[in-house]
mmCIF file of C-alpha atoms in Angstrom:
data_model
loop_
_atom_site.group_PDB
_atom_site.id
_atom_site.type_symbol
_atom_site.label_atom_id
_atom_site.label_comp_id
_atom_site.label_asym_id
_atom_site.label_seq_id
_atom_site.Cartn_x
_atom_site.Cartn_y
_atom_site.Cartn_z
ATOM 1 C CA UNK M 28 229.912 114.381 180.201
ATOM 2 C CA UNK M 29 226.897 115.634 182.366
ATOM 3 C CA UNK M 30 224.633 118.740 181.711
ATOM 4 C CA UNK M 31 226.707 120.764 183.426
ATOM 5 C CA UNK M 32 229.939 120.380 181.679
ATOM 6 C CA UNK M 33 230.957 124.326 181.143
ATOM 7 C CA UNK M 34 230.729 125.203 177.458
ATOM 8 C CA UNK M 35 232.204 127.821 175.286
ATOM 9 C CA UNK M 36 231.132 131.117 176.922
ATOM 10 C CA UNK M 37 229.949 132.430 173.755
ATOM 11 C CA UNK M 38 227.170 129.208 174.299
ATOM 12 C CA UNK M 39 226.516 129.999 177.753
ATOM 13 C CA UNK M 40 226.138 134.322 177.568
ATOM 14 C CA UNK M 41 225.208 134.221 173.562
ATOM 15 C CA UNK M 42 225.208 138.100 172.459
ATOM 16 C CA UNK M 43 222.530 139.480 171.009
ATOM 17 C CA UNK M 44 223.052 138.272 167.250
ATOM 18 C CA UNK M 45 223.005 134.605 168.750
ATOM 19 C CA UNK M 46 219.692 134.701 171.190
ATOM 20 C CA UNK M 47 217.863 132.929 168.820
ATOM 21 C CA UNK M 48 220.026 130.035 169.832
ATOM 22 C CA UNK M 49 219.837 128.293 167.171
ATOM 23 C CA UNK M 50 223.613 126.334 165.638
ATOM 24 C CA UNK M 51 224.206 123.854 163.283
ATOM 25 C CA UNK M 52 226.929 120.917 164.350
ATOM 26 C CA UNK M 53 229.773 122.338 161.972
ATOM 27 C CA UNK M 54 229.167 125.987 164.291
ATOM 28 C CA UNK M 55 229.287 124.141 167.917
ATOM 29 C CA UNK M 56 231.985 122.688 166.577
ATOM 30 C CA UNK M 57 233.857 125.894 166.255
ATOM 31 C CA UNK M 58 233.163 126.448 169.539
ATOM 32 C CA UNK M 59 234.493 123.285 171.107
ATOM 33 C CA UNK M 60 231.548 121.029 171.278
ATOM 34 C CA UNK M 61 232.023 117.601 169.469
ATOM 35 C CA UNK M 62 228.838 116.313 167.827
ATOM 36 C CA UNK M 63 228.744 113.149 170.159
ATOM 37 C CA UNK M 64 228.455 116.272 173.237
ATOM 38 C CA UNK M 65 225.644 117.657 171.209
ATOM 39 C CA UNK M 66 224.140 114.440 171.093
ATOM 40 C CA UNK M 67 224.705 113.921 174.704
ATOM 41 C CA UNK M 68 222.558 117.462 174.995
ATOM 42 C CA UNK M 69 219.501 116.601 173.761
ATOM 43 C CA UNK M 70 218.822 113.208 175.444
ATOM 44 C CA UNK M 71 215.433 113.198 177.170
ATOM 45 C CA UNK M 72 215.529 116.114 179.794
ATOM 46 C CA UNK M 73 218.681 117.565 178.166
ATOM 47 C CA UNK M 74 219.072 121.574 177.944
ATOM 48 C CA UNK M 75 219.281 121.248 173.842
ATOM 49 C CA UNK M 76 216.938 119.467 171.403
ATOM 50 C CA UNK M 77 218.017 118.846 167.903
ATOM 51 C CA UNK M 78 215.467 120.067 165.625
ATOM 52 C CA UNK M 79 216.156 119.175 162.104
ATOM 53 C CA UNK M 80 219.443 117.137 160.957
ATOM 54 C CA UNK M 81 222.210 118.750 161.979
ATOM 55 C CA UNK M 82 220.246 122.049 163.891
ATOM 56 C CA UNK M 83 219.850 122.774 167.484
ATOM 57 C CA UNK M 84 218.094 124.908 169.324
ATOM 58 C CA UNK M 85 220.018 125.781 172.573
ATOM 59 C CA UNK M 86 217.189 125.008 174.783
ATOM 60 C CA UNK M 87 214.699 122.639 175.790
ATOM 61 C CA UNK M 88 211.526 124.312 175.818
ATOM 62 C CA UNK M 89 209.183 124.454 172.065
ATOM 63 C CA UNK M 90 210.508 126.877 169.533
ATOM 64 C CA UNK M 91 209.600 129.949 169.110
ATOM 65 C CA UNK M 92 208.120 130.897 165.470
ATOM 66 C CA UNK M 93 211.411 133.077 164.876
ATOM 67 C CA UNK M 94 213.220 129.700 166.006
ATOM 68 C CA UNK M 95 211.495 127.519 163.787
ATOM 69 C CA UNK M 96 211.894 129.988 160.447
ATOM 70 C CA UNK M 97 216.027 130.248 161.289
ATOM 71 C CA UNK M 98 215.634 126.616 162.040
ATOM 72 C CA UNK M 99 214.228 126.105 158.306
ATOM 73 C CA UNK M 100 216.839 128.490 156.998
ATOM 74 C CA UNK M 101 219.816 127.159 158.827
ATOM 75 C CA UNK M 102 218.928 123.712 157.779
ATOM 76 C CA UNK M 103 218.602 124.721 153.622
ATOM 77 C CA UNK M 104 222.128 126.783 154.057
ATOM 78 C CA UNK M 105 223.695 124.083 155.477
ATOM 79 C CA UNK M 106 226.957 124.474 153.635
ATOM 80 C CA UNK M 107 226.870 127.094 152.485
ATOM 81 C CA UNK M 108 227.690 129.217 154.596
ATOM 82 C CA UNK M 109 230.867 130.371 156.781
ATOM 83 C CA UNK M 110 230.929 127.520 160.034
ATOM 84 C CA UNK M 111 231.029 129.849 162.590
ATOM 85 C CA UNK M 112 227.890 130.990 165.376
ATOM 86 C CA UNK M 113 225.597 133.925 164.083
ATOM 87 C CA UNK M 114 227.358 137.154 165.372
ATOM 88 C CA UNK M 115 230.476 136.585 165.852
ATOM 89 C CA UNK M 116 233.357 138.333 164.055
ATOM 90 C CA UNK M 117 235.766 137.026 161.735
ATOM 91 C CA UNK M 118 239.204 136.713 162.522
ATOM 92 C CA UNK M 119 241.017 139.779 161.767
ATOM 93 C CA UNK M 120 243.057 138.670 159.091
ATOM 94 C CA UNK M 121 240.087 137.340 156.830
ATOM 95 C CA UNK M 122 239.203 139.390 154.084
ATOM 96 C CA UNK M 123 236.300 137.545 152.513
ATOM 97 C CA UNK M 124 233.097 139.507 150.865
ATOM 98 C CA UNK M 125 229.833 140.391 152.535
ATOM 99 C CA UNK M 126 227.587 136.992 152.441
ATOM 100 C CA UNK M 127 224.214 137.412 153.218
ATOM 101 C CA UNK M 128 223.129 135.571 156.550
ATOM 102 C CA UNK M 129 221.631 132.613 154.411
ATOM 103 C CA UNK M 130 223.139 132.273 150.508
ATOM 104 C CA UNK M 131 220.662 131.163 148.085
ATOM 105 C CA UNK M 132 217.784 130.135 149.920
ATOM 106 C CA UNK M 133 214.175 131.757 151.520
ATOM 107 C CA UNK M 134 210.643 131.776 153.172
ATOM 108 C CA UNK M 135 208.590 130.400 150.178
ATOM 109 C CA UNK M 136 204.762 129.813 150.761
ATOM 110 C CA UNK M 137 201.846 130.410 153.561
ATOM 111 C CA UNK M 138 205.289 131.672 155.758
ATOM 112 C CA UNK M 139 206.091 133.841 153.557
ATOM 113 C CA UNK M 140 203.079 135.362 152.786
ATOM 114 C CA UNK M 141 202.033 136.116 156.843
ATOM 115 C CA UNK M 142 205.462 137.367 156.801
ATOM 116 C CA UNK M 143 204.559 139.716 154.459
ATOM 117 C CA UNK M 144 201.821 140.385 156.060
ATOM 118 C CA UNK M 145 198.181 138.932 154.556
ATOM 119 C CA UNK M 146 195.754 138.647 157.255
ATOM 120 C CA UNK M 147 194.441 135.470 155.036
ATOM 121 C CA UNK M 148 197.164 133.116 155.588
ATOM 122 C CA UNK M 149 197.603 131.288 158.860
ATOM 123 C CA UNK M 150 199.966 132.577 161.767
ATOM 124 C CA UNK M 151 203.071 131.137 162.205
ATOM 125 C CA UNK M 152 202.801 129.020 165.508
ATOM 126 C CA UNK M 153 199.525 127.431 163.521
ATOM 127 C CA UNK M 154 202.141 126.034 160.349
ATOM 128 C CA UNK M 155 202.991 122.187 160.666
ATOM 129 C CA UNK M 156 205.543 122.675 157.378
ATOM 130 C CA UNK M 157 207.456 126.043 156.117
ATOM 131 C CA UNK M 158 208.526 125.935 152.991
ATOM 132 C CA UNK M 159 211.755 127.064 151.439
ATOM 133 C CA UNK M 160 212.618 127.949 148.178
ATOM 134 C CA UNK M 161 215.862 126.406 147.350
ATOM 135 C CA UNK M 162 218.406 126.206 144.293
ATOM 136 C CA UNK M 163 217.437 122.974 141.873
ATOM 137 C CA UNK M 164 220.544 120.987 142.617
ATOM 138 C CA UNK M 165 220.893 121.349 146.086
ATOM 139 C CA UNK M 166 220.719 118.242 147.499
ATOM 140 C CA UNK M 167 218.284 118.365 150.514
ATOM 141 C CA UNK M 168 214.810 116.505 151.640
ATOM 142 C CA UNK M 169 212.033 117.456 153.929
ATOM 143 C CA UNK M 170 211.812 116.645 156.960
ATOM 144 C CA UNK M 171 210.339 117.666 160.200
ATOM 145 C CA UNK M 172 208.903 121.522 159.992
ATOM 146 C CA UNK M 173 211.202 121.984 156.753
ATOM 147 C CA UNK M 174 209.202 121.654 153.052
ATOM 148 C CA UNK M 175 211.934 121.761 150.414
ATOM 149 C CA UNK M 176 210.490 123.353 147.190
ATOM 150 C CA UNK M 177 212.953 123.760 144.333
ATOM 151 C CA UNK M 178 213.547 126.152 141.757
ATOM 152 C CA UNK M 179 215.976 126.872 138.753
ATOM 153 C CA UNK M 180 215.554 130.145 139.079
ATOM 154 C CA UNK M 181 215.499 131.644 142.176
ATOM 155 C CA UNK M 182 213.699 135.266 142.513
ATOM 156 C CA UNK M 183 215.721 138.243 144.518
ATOM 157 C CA UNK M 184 214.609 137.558 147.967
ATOM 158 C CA UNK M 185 213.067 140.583 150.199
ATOM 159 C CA UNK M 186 213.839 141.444 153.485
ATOM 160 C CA UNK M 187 211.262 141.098 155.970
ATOM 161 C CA UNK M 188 211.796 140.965 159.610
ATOM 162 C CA UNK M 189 215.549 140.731 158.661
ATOM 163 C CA UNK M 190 214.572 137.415 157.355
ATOM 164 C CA UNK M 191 214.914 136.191 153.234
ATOM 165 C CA UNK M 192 211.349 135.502 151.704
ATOM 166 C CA UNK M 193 210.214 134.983 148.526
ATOM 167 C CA UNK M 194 208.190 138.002 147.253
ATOM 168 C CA UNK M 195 204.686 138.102 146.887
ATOM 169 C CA UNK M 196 203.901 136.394 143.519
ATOM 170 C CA UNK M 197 206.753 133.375 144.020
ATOM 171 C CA UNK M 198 204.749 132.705 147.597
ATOM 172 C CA UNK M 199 201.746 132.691 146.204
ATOM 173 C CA UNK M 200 202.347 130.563 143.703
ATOM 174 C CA UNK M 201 203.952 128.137 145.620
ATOM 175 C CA UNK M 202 201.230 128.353 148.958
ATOM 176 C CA UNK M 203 198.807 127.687 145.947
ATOM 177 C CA UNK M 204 200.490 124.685 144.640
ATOM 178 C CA UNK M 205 199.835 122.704 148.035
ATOM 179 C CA UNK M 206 196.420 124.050 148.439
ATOM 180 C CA UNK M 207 193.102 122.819 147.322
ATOM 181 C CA UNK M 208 190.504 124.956 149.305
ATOM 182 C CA UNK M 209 188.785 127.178 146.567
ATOM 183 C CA UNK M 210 187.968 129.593 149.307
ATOM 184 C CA UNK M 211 191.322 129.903 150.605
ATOM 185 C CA UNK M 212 192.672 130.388 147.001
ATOM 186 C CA UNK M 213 190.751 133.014 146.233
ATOM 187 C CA UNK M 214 191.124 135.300 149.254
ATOM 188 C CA UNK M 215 194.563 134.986 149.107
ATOM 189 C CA UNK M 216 195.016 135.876 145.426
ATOM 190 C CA UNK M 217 192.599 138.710 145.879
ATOM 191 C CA UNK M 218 194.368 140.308 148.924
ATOM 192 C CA UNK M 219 197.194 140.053 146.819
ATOM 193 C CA UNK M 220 196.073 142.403 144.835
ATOM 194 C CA UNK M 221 193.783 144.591 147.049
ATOM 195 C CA UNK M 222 196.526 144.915 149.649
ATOM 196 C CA UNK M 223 199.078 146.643 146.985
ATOM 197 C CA UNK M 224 201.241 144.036 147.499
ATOM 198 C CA UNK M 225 201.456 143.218 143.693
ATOM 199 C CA UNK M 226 199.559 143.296 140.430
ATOM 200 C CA UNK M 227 197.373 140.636 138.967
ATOM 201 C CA UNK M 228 199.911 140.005 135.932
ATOM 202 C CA UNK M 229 202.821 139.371 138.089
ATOM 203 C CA UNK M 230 200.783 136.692 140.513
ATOM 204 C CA UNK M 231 199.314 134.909 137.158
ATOM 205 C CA UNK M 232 202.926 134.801 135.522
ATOM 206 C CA UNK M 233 204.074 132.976 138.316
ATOM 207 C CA UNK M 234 201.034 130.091 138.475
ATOM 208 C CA UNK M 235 201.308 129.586 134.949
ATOM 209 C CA UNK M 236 205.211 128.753 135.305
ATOM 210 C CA UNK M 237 204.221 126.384 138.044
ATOM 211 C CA UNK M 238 201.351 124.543 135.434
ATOM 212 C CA UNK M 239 198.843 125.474 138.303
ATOM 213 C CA UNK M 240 196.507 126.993 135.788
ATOM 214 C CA UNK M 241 195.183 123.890 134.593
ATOM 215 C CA UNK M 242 193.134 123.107 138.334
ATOM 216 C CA UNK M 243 189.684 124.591 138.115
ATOM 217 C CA UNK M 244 189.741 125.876 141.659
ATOM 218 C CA UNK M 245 192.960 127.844 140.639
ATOM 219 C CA UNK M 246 191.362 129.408 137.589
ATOM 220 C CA UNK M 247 188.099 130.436 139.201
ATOM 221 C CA UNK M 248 190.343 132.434 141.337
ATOM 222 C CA UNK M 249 192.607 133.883 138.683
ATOM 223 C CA UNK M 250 189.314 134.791 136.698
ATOM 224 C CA UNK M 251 188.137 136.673 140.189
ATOM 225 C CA UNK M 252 192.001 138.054 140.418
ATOM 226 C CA UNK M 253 192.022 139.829 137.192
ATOM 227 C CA UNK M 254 188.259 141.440 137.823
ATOM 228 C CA UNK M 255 189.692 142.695 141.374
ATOM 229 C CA UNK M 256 192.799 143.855 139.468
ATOM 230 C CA UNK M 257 190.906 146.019 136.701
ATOM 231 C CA UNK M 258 188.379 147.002 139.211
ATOM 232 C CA UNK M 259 191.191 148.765 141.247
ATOM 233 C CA UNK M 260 192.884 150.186 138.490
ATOM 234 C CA UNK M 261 189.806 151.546 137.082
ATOM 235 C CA UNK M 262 189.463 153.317 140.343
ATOM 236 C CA UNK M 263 193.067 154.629 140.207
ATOM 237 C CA UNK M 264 192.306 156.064 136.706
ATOM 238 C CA UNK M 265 188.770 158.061 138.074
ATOM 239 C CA UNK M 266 190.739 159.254 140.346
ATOM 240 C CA UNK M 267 194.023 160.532 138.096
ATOM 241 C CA UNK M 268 191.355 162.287 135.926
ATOM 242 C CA UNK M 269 189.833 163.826 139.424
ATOM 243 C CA UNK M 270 192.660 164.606 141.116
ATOM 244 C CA UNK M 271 194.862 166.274 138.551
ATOM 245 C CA UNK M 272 191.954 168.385 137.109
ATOM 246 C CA UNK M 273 191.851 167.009 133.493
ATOM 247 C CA UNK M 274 188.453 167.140 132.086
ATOM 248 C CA UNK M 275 186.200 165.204 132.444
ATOM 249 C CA UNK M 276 186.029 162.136 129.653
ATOM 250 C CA UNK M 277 182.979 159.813 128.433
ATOM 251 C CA UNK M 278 183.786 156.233 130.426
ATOM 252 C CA UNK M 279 183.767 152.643 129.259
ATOM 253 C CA UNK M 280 182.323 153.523 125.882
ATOM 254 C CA UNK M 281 182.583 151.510 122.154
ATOM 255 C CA UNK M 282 183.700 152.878 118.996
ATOM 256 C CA UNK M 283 182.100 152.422 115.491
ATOM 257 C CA UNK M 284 182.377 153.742 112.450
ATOM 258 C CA UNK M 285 179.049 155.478 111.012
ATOM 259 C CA UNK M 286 177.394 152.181 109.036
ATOM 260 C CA UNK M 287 180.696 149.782 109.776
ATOM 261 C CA UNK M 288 182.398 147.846 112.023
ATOM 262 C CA UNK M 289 183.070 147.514 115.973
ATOM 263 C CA UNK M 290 186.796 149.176 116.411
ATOM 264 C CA UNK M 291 186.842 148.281 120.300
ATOM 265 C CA UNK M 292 186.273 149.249 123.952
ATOM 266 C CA UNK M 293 188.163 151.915 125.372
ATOM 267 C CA UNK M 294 188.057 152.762 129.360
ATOM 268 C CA UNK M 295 188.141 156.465 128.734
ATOM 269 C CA UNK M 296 187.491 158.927 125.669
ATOM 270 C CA UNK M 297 187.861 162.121 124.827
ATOM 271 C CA UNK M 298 185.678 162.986 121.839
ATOM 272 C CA UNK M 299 186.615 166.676 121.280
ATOM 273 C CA UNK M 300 190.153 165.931 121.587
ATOM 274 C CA UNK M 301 190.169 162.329 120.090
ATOM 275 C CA UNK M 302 191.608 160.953 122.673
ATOM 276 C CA UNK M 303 191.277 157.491 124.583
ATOM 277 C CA UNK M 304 193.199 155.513 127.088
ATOM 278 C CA UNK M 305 193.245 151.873 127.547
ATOM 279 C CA UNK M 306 194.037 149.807 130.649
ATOM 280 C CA UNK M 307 196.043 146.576 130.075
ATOM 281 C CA UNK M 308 194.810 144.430 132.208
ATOM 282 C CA UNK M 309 196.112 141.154 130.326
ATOM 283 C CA UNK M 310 196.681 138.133 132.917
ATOM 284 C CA UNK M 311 199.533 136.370 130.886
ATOM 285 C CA UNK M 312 198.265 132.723 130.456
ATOM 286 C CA UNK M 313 199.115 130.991 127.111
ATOM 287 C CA UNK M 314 196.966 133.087 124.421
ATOM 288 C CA UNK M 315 199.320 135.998 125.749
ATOM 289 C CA UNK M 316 200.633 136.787 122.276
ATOM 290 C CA UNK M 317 196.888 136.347 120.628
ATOM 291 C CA UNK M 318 195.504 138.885 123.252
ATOM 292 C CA UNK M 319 198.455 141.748 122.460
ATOM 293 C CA UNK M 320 198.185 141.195 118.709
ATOM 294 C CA UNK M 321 194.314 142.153 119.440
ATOM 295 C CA UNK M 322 195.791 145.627 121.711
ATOM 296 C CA UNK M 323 198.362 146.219 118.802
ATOM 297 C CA UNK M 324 195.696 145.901 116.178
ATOM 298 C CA UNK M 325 193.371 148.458 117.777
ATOM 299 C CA UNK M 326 195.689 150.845 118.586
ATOM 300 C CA UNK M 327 196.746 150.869 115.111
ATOM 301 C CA UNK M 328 193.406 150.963 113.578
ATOM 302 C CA UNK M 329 192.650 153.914 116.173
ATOM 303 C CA UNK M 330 195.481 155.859 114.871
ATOM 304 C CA UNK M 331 195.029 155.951 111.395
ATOM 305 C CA UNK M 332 191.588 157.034 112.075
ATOM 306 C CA UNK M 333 193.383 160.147 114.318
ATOM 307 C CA UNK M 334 192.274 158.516 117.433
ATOM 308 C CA UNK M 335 195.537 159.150 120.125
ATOM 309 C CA UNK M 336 195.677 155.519 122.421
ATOM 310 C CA UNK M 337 196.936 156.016 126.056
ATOM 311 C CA UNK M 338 198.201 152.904 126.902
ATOM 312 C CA UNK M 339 198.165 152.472 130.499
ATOM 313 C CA UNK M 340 199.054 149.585 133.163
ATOM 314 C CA UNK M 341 197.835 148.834 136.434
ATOM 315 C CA UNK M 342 201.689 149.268 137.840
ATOM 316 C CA UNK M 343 201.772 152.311 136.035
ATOM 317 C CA UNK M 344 198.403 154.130 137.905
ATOM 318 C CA UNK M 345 199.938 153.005 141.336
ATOM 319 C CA UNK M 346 203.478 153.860 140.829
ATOM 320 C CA UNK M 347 203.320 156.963 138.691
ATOM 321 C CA UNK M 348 199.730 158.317 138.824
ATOM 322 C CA UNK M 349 200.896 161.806 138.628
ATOM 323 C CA UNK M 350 203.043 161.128 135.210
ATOM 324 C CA UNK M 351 200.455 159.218 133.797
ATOM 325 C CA UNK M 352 198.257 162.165 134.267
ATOM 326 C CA UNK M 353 201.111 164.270 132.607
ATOM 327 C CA UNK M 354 201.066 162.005 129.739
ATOM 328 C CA UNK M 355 197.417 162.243 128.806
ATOM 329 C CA UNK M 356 197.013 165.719 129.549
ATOM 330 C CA UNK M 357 199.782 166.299 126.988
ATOM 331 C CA UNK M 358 198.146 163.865 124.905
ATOM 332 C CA UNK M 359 195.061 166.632 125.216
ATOM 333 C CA UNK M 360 196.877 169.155 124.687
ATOM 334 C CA UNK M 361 198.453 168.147 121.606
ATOM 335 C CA UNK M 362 195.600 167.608 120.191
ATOM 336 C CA UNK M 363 195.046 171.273 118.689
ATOM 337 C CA UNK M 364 197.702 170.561 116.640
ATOM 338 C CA UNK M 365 196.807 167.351 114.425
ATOM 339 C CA UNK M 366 194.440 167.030 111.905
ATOM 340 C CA UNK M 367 190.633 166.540 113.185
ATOM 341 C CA UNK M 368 190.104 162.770 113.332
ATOM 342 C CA UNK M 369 187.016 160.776 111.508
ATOM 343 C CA UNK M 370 183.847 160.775 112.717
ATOM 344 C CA UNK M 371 183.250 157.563 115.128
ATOM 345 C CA UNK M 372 180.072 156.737 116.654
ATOM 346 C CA UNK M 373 180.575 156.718 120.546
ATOM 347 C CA UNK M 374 178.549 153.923 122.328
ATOM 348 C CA UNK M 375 178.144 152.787 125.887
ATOM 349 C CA UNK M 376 179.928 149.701 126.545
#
């Protein structure tokens, strides 16, 4: 067999679902080529190169980034997938469910995250390894461009660019794990969060399940995280209160009793009305539970003082800033209508 031994036409005018060109050996197969002709294709100066076990690219030339991330994809959902080329139709008397281009596996990491769009993590062509998230058992090892990371539970990939990739949090999380630049941690936890592409909770929920939390470099940035996260929301919540015309409340202030104790911070208070709202701004790390008995037990010494709490999250302000500002101007409202609440002593915080 020479290089020009005709193929399967499909191989030699691919339509469009196929121009990435890139086949595993059970798919060639389909089409007629034996795995000892694939072989026979990617000898020195051949039209094909293999370019992980058991995945060729249909030309000679360097991958393109596209190639390389359906390369890495192809190679993980090896198996599990239908053995036939990208593209091309079932026969007509299959009936078998919708299947998703690449069952159970994803872009995971510094890919996933440039796929997603941060202008902090490196562009594809620059990547020596993408990773992919993968079920536990599935029995794989890295090799070549492909990282294997494992999980038990995999998260509900997104869609990007037609591709699977992990969302925001899961990519961080696992980009961070084979990181040690503090620099490079930080500015990609804080565009995290600046670029709206998730809260600070979610991204610290996932580095805690992956025990990254107990590397300094990791919790420097987590601490700076959670500052950019409040800082933001805090911003969100001037602007509910200036946007949808409620009045205007005292900010960041302390509550005492006359002569007694501290009852907490509050981010904004109404005095007339006895009002206050709180962000929650927890970053879930181990103390989680110690940190919302402290929330609970304001809240409920607030309220049997007459004091109406607002809770409010982060999520909440960017999702809904319009029914939060419902919700506390009800609160307001409402407030004609209890009984006056003690006397506190309103400090600046």
């Amino acid at each position: 067999m020479n290089h020009n031994t005709p193929l399967s036409p499909l191989l030699l005018h691919p339509p469009a679902e196929v121009r990435r060109r890139v086949l595993t050996t059970a798919q060639l197969r389909t089409h007629g080529v034996s795995a000892a002709e694939a072989n026979e294709h990617c000898r020195a100066g051949g039209p094909w190169q293999q370019i992980l076990p058991g995945v060729y690219l249909l030309h000679p030339g360097p991958p393109t980034s596209e190639e390389r991330l359906h390369a890495v994809l192809t190679y993980a959902a090896r198996g599990t997938f239908p053995q036939t080329a990208p593209g091309v139709p079932a026969q007509p008397t299959a009936r078998k469910p919708h299947r998703p281009a690449y069952p159970d596996v994803m872009i995971t990491g510094l890919a996933a995250l440039t796929l997603h769009g941060f202008s902090g993590a490196p562009v594809l062509p620059a990547l020596e390894k993408i990773d992919v998230l993968v079920p536990r058992l599935r029995r794989l090892r890295s090799t070549g461009c492909a990282r294997i990371i494992r999980t038990a539970a995999p998260p509900v990939p997104e869609a990007v660019t037609g591709l699977p990739v992990a969302p925001v949090p899961r990519a961080l999380a696992d980009a961070v794990a084979h990181l040690t630049d503090a620099g490079t941690v930080r500015r990609l936890l804080t565009e995290a969060v600046r670029g709206g592409h998730c809260e600070p909770a979610a991204v610290v929920r996932e580095l805690t399940s992956a025990k990254l939390l107990t590397r300094p470099h990791v919790v420097d940035a987590v601490d700076a995280l959670v500052a950019e996260g409040r800082a933001i929301a805090e911003d969100r919540l001037y602007r509910m209160v200036r946007e949808y015309g409620l009045p205007d409340p005292v900010w960041n202030v302390d509550l005492r009793l006359p002569g007694g104790p501290h009852l907490g911070g509050l981010d904004a208070y109404w005095p007339d009305q006895a009002v206050a709202v709180e962000l929650d701004t927890r970053a879930p790390r181990q103390d989680e539970d110690a940190l919302w008995s402290e929330y609970a037990r304001k809240r409920e010494l607030l309220e049997r003082l007459g004091i109406t709490v607002v809770h409010i999250t982060p999520r909440k302000l960017r999702d809904a800033l319009e029914q939060q500002a419902t919700v506390v101007r009800t609160a307001l409202m409402a407030a004609a209508d209890r009984d006056p609440a003690a006397y506190v002593v309103v400090l600046p915080r």
